[in-house]
Coordinates of C-alpha atoms and ligand atoms in Angstrom, one line a residue:
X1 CA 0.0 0.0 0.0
X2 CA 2.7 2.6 0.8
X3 CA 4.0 2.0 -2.6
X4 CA 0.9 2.6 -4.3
X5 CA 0.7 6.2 -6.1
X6 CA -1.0 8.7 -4.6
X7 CA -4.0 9.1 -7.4
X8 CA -4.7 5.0 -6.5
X9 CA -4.9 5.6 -2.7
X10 CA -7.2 8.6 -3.0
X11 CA -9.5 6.1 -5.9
X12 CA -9.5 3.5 -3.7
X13 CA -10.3 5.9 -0.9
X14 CA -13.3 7.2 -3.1
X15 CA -14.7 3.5 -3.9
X16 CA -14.3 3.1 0.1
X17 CA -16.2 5.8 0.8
X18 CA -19.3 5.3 -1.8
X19 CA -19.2 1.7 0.1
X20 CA -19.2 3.3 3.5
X21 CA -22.1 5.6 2.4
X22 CA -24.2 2.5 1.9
X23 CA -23.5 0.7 4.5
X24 CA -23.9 3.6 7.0
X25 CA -27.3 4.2 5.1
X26 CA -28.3 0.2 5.1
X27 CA -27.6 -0.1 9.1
X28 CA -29.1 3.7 9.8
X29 CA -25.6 5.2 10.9
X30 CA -25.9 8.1 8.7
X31 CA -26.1 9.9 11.8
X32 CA -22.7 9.1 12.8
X33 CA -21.2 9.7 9.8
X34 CA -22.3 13.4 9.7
X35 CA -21.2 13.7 13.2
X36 CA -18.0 11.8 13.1
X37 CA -16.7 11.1 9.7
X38 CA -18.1 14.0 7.7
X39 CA -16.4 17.1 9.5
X40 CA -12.8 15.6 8.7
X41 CA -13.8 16.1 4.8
X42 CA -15.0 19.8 5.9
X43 CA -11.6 20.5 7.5
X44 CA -9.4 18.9 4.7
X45 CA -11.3 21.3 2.4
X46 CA -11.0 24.4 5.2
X47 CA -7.0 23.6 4.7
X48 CA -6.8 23.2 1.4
X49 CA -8.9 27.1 0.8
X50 CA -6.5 29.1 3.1
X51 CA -3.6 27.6 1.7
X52 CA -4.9 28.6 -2.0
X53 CA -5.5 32.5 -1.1
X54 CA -2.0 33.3 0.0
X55 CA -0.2 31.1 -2.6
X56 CA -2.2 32.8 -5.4
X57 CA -0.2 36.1 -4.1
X58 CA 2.9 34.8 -3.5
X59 CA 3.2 32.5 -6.6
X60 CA 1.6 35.0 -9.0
X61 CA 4.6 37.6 -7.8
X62 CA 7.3 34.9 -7.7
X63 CA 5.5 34.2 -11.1
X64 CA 5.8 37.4 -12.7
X65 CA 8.9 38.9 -11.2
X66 CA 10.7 35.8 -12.1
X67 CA 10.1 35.9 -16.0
X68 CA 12.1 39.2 -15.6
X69 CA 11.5 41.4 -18.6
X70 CA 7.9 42.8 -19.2
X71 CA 7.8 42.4 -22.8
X72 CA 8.1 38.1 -22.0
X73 CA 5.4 39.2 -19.1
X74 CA 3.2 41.0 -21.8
X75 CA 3.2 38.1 -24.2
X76 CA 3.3 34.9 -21.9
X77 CA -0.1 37.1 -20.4
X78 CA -1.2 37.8 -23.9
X79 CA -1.3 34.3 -24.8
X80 CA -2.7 32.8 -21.2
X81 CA -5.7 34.6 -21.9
X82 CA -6.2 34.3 -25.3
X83 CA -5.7 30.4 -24.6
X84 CA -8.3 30.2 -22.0
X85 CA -11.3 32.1 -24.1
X86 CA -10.4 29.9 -26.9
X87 CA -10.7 26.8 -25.0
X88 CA -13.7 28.1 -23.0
X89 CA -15.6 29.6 -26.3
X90 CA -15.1 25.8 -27.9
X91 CA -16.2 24.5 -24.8
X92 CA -19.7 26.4 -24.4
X93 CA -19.8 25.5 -28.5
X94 CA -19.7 22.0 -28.3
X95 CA -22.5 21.8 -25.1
X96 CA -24.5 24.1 -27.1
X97 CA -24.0 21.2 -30.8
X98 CA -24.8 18.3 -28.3
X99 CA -28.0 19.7 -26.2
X100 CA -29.4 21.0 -29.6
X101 CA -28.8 17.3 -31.0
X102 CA -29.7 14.8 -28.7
X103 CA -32.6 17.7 -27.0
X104 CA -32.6 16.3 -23.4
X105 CA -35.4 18.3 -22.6
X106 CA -38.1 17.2 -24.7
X107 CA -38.8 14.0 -23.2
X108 CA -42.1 14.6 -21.1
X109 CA -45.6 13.7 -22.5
X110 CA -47.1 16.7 -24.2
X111 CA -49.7 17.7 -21.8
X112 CA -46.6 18.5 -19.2
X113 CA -45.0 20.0 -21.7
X114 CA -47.9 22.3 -22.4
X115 CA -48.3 23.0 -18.7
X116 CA -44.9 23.5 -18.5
X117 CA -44.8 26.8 -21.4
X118 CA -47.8 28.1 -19.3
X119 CA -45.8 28.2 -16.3
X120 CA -43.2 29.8 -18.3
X121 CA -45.6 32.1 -19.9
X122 CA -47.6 33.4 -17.0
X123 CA -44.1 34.3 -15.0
X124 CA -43.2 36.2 -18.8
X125 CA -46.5 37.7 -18.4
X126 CA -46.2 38.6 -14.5
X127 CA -42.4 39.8 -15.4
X128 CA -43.3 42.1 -18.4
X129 CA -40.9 40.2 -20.2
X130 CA -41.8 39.5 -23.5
X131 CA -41.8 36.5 -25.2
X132 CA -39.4 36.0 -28.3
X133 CA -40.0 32.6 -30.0
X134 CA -43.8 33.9 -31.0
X135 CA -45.9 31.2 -29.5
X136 CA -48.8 31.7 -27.5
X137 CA -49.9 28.8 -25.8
X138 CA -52.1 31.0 -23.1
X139 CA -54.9 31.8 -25.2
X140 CA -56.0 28.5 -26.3
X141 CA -55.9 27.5 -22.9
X142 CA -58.8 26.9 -20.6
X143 CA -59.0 29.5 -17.5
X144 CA -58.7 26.9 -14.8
X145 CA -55.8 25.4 -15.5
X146 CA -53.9 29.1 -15.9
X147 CA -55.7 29.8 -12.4
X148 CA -53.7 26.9 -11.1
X149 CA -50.8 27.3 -12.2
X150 CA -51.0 31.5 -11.0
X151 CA -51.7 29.5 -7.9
X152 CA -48.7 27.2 -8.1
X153 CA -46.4 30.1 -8.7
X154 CA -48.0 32.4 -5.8
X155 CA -47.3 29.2 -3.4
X156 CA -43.7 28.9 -5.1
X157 CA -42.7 32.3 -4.5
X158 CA -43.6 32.8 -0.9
X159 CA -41.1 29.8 -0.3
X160 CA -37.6 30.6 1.6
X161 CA -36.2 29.1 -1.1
X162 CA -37.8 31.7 -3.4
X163 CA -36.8 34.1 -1.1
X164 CA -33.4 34.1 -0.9
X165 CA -32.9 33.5 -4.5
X166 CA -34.9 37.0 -5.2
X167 CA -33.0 38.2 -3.0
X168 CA -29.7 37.5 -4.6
X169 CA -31.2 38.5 -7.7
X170 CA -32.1 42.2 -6.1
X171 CA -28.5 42.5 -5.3
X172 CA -27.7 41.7 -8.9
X173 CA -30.1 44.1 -10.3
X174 CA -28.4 46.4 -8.1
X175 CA -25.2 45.9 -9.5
X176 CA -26.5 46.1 -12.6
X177 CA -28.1 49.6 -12.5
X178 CA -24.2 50.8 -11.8
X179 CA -23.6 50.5 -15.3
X180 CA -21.7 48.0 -17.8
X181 CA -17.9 48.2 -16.1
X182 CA -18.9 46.7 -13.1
X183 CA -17.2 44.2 -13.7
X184 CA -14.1 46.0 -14.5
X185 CA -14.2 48.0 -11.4
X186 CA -14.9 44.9 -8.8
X187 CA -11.6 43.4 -10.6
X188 CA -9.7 46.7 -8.7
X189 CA -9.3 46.2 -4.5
X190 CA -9.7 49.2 -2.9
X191 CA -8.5 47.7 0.3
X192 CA -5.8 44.6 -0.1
X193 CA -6.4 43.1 3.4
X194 CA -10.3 43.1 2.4
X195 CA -9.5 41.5 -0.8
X196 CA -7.4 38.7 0.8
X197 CA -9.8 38.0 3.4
X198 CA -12.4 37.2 1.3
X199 CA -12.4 33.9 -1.2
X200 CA -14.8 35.7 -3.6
X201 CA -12.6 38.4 -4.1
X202 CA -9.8 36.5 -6.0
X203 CA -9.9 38.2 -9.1
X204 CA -8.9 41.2 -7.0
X205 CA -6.0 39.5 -4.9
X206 CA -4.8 38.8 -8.9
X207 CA -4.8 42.1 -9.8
X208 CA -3.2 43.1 -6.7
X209 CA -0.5 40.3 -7.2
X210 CA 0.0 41.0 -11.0
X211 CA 0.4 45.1 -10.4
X212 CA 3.2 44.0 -7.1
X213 CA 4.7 41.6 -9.9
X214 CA 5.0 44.3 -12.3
X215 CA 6.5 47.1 -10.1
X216 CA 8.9 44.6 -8.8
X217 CA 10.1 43.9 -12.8
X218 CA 10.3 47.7 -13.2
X219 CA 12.8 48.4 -10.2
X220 CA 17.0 47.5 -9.8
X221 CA 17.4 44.3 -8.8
X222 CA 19.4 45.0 -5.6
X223 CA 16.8 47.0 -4.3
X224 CA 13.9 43.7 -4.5
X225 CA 16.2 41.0 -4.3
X226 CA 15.3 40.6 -0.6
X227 CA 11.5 41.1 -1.3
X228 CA 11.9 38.2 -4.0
X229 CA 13.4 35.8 -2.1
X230 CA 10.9 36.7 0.9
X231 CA 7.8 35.7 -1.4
X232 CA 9.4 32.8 -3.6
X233 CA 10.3 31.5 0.1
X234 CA 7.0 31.9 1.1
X235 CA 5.4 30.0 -1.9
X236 CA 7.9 27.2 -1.6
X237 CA 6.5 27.3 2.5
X238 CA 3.1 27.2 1.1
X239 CA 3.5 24.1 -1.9
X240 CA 5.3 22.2 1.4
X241 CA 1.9 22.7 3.5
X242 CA 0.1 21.0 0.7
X243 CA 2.9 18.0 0.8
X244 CA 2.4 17.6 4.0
X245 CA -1.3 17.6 3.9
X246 CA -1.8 15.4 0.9
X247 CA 0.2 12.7 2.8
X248 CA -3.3 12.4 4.3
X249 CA -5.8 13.1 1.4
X250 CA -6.7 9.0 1.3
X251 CA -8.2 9.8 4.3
X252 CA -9.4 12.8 3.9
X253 CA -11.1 12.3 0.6
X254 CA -13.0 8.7 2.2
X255 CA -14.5 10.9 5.1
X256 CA -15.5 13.6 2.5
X257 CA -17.2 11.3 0.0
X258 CA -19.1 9.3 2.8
X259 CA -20.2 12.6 3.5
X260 CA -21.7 14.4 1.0
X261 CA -23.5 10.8 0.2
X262 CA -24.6 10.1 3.6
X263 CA -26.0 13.6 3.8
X264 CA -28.0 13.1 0.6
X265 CA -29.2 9.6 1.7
X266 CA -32.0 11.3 3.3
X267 CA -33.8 11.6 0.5
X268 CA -32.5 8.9 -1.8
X269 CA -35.6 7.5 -3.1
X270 CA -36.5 10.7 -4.2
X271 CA -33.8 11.5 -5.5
X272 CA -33.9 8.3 -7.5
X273 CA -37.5 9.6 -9.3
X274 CA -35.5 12.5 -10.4
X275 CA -32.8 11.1 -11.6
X276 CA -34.4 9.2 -13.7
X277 CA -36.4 12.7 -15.3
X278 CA -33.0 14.4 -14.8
X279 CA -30.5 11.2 -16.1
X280 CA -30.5 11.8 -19.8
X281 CA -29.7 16.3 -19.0
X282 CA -27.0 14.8 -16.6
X283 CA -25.6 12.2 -19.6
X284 CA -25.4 14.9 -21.7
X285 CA -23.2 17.2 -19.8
X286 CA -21.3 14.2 -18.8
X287 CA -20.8 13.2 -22.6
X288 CA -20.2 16.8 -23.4
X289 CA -16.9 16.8 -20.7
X290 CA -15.3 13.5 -21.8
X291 CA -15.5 14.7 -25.3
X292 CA -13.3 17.7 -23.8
X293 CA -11.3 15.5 -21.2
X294 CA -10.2 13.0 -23.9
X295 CA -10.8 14.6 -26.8
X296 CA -10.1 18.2 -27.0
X297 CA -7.1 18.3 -24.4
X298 CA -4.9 15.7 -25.8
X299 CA -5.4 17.1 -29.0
X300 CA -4.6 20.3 -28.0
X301 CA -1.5 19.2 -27.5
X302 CA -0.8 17.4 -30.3
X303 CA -1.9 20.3 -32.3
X304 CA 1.0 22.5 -30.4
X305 CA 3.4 20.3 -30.2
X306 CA 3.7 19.7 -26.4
X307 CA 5.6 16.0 -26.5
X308 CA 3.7 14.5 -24.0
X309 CA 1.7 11.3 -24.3
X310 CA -1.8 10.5 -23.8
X311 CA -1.0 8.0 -20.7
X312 CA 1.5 10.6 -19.5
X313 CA -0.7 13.4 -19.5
X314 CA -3.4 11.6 -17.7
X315 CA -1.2 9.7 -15.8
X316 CA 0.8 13.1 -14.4
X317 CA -2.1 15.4 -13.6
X318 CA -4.7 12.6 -12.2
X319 CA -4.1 13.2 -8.6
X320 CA -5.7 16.8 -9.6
X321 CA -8.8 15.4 -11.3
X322 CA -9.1 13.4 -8.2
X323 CA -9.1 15.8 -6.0
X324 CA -11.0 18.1 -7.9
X325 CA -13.4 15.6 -8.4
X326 CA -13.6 14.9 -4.3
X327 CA -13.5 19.1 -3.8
X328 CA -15.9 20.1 -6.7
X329 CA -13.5 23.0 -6.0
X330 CA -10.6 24.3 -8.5
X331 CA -9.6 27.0 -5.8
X332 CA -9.0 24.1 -3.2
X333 CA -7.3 21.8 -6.1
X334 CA -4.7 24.7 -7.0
X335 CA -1.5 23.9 -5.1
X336 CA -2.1 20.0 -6.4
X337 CA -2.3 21.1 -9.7
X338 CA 0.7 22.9 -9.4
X339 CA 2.4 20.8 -8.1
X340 CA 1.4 18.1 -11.0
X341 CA 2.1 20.5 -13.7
X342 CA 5.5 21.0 -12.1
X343 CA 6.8 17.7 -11.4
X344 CA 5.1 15.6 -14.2
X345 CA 4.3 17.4 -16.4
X346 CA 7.8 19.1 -16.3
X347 CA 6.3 22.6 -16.9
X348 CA 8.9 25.5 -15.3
X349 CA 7.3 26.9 -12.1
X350 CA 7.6 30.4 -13.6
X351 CA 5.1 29.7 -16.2
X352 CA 3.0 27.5 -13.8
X353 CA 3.1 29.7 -11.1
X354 CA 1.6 32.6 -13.3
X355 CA -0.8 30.6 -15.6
X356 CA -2.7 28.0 -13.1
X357 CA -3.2 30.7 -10.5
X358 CA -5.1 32.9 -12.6
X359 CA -6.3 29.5 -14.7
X360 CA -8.4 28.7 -11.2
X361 CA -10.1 31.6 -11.3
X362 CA -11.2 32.7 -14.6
X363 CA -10.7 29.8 -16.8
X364 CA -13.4 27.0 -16.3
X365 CA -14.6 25.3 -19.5
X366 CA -16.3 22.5 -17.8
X367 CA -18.4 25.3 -15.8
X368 CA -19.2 26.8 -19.0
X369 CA -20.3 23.7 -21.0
X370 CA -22.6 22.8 -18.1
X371 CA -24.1 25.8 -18.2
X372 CA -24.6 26.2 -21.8
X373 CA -26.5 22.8 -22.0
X374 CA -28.4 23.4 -18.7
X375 CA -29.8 26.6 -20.1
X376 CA -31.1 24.8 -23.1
X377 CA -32.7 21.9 -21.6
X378 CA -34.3 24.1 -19.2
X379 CA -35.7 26.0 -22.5
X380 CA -36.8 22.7 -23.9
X381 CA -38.2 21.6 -20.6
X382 CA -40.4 24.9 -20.7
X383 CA -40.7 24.3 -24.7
X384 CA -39.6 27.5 -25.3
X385 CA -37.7 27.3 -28.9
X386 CA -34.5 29.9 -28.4
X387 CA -33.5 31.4 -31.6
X388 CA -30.1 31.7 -33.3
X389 CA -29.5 34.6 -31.7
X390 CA -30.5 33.8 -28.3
X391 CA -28.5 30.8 -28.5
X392 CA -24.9 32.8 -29.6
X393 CA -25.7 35.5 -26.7
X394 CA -25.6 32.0 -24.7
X395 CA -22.4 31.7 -25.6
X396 CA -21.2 35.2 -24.2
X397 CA -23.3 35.3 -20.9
X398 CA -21.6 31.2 -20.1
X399 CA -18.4 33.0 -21.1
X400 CA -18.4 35.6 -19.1
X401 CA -20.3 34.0 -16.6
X402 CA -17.8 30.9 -16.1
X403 CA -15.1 33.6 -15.7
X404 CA -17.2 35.0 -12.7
X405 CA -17.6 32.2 -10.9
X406 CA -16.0 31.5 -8.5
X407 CA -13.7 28.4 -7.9
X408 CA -15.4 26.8 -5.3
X409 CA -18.5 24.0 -5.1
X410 CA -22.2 25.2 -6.9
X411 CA -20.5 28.5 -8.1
X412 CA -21.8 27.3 -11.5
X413 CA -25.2 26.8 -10.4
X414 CA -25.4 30.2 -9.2
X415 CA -24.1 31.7 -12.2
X416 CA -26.8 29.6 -13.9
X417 CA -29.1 32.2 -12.9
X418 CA -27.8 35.4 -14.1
X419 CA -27.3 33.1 -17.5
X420 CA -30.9 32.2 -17.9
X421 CA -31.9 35.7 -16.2
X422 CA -30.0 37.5 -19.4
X423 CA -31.9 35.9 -22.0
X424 CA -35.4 36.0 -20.6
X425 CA -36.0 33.1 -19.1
X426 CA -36.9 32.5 -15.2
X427 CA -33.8 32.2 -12.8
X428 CA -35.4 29.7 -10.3
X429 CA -35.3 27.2 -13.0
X430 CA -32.2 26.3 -11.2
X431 CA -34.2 24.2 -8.2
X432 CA -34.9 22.0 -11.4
X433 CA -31.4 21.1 -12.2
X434 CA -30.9 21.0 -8.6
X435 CA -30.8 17.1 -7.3
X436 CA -28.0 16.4 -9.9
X437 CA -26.0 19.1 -9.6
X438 CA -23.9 18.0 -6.8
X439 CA -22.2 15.1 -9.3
X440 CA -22.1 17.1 -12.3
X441 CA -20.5 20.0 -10.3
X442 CA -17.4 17.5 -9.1
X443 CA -17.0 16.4 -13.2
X444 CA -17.0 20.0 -14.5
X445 CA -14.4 20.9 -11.9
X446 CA -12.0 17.9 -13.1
X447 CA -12.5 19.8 -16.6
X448 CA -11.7 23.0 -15.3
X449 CA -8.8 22.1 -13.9
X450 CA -7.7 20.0 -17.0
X451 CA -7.6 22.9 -18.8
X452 CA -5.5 25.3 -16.7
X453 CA -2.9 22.1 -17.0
X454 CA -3.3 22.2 -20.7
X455 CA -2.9 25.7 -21.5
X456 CA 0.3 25.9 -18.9
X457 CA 1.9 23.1 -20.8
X458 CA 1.6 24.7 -24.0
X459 CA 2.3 28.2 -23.0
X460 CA 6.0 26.3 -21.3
X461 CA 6.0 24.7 -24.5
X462 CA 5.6 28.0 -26.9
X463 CA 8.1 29.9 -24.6
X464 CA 10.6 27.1 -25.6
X465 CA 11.0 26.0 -21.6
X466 CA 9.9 23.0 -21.8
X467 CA 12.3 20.0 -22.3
Ligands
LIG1 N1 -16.9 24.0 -8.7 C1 -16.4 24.6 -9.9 C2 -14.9 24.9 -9.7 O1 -14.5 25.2 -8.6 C3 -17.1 25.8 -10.3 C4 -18.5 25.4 -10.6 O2 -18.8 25.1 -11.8 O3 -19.4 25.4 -9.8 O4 -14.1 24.8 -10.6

């Protein structure tokens, strides 16, 4: 067993833990493993998180500073980002080809369907949002069903559920209102100490650590030598904490997996019902990812000459995808996939240091792919027929919206709503994708961290630094 790679231990500690799961469900000891097991899976993920915020800073500076001359900094960033839209842009393409193909959605009888596009209609209606695909089911529709359905939706909304999703969504129209470079100014910290205290807030801890970077490039180096060697220290005193930690992960990961299932075991047999409804929108995302994860990737590589083999690849970054996989969290998986990148895939750490970091964050084609199919199923769920039009705006709002989220679990899901809020169609749509998110949340992570692996071997392998 001690000889056994790490990405074995933590599979076999997976499979351990699904068993776990249904034994503690079978013998009713659920209870004990949310009380005992569970909370070691919380604190292995607590570790993981506070590690990731300080070595973003310190190995984004070391990152920077150390390619030395701002011209190499302005084209290694150049090509980073252009690298990541590409890949994301193809990514929310292909969910879009494969949703519109095998239409996932349109697999109730039609009365449901009908009552479905009512729903949908009366909330348009109630909204004064106007409906674009020029079908109007309403008026051929007898008054007592709509009066139910008005009823449903009343009973809906005075939910907590409801509630706090409005609520979110009040905030977001707020932010909205202060005008289209939002964005660009939330990207800006006004207070660094804020910015580092805060996970959400890592675009800004970036920005911060990209602008230190720069300044430090700009200055003799005999005047930051010292502050150099301080921060690479304290990145190499960071990538050590994650050593030590992932010594442990085996265990780690078998308390976290018996914990999310035992928590879901509650309500297992319905969650079975909607599985079932929900199985063939899950397959799809799930096809949609192994098309990127086996296809796209390793031909990405091929295509820029990175000479690394298909068993290699997989074989040097899997204890990543595992752990992804067990975090649903790319933020948490960071210092693993550096690490990976580093030592298998032989990428240098300057180019790793600066590419994953920011790859976490904004860069998260499994996110976008998911969203781009939910978004359509949801549409053919609701029978509403989204035009061209609608359906390439899809592909900007999953863009931009996978670069918003954030790298931690169900990020996805919330950005889900300001996607299907953008192109008219009802945010709490979400609850419907709901029950299998969980699963489809840890696959899309192992995507998004695939990528940022991808793009920082080819980035080594275009700067000529990679052997
Ligand atoms: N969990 C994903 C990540 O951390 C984000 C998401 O799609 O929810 O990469």
């Amino acid at each position: 067993m001690g000889k056994l790679a790490l990405h074995w231990k933590i599979l076999i500690a997976m499979a351990l833990g699904v068993i776990w799961s249904l034994i503690s469900g079978a013998y009713g000891l659920n209870g004990f493993t949310t009380n005992w097991i569970d909370p070691f899976g919380t604190i292995f993920i607590n570790i993981l998180k506070f590690i990731a915020i300080p070595l973003v800073l310190f190995s984004i500076v070391t990152g920077v500073a150390g390619l030395g001359d701002p011209s190499q900094l302005g084209r290694i960033g150049a090509k980073t980002l252009g690298l990541y839209l590409i890949t994301t842009v193809f990514s929310v393409s292909i969910g879009l080809l494969i949703v519109n193909i095998f239409v996932p959605g349109n697999n109730s009888n039609e009365s449901t369907r009908i009552s479905h596009r009512l729903e949908y209609e009366v909330w348009a209606n109630s909204n004064n949002i106007e409906i674009k695909d020029g079908r109007n089911e309403m008026a051929n529709s007898g008054e007592k069903e709509l009066e139910e359905i008005r009823m449903k939706l009343q009973s809906d909304m005075d939910s907590d559920e409801y509630k706090t999703m409005s609520a979110k969504n009040s905030q977001k129209d707020a932010s909205k209102k202060q005008g289209p470079l939002q964005p660009l100014v939330d990207m800006v910290p006004s207070n660094i100490v804020q910015a580092l205290g805060n996970g959400k807030l890592m675009l800004q801890v970036i920005f911060f650590a990209l602008f230190f970077g720069v300044a430090i490039i700009m200055m003799p180096k005999e005047k930051t030598a010292s502050v150099l060697s301080f921060f690479s220290n304290m990145n190499e005193i960071f990538i050590k904490m994650v050593h030590m930690i992932m010594n442990f992960a085996p265990f780690f990961v078998f308390c976290l997996m018996a914990g999310v299932l035992a928590k879901s075991a509650d309500t297992l047999s319905e969650l079975m019902d909607v599985f079932v409804q929900l199985g063939f929108y899950a397959l799809i995302v799930f096809g949609g990812l192994m098309v990127m994860l086996f296809g796209f990737y390793p031909l990405m590589l091929k295509v820029f000459g990175v000479k690394i083999g298909y068993r290699e690849f997989f074989r040097g970054i899997s204890p990543a995808q595992f752990l992804a996989f067990s975090t649903s969290s790319s933020a948490a998986t960071l210092p693993v996939t550096i690490e990976c990148v580093n030592k298998n895939l032989k990428v240098p750490e300057k180019v790793s240091d600066f590419v994953l970091p920011i790859g976490a964050t904004v860069n998260m084609d499994g996110t976008s792919l998911y969203q781009a199919v939910a978004v359509i199923f949801l549409a053919q769920y609701h029978d509403v027929d989204l035009s061209m039009m609608q359906q390439l705006g899809i592909v900007a709002t999953a863009t931009l919206a996978s670069i918003g989220a954030a790298a931690v679990p169900s990020a996805g899901l919330i950005m889900l709503m300001i996607v299907l809020d953008s192109i008219g169609l009802n945010p709490l749509w979400v609850a419907i994708v709901f029950p299998v998110d969980r699963i489809l949340d840890m696959c899309r992570t192992v995507i998004n961290v695939t990528s940022d692996a991808t793009v920082s071997a080819i980035i080594a392998k275009s700067e000529k630094l990679m052997d």
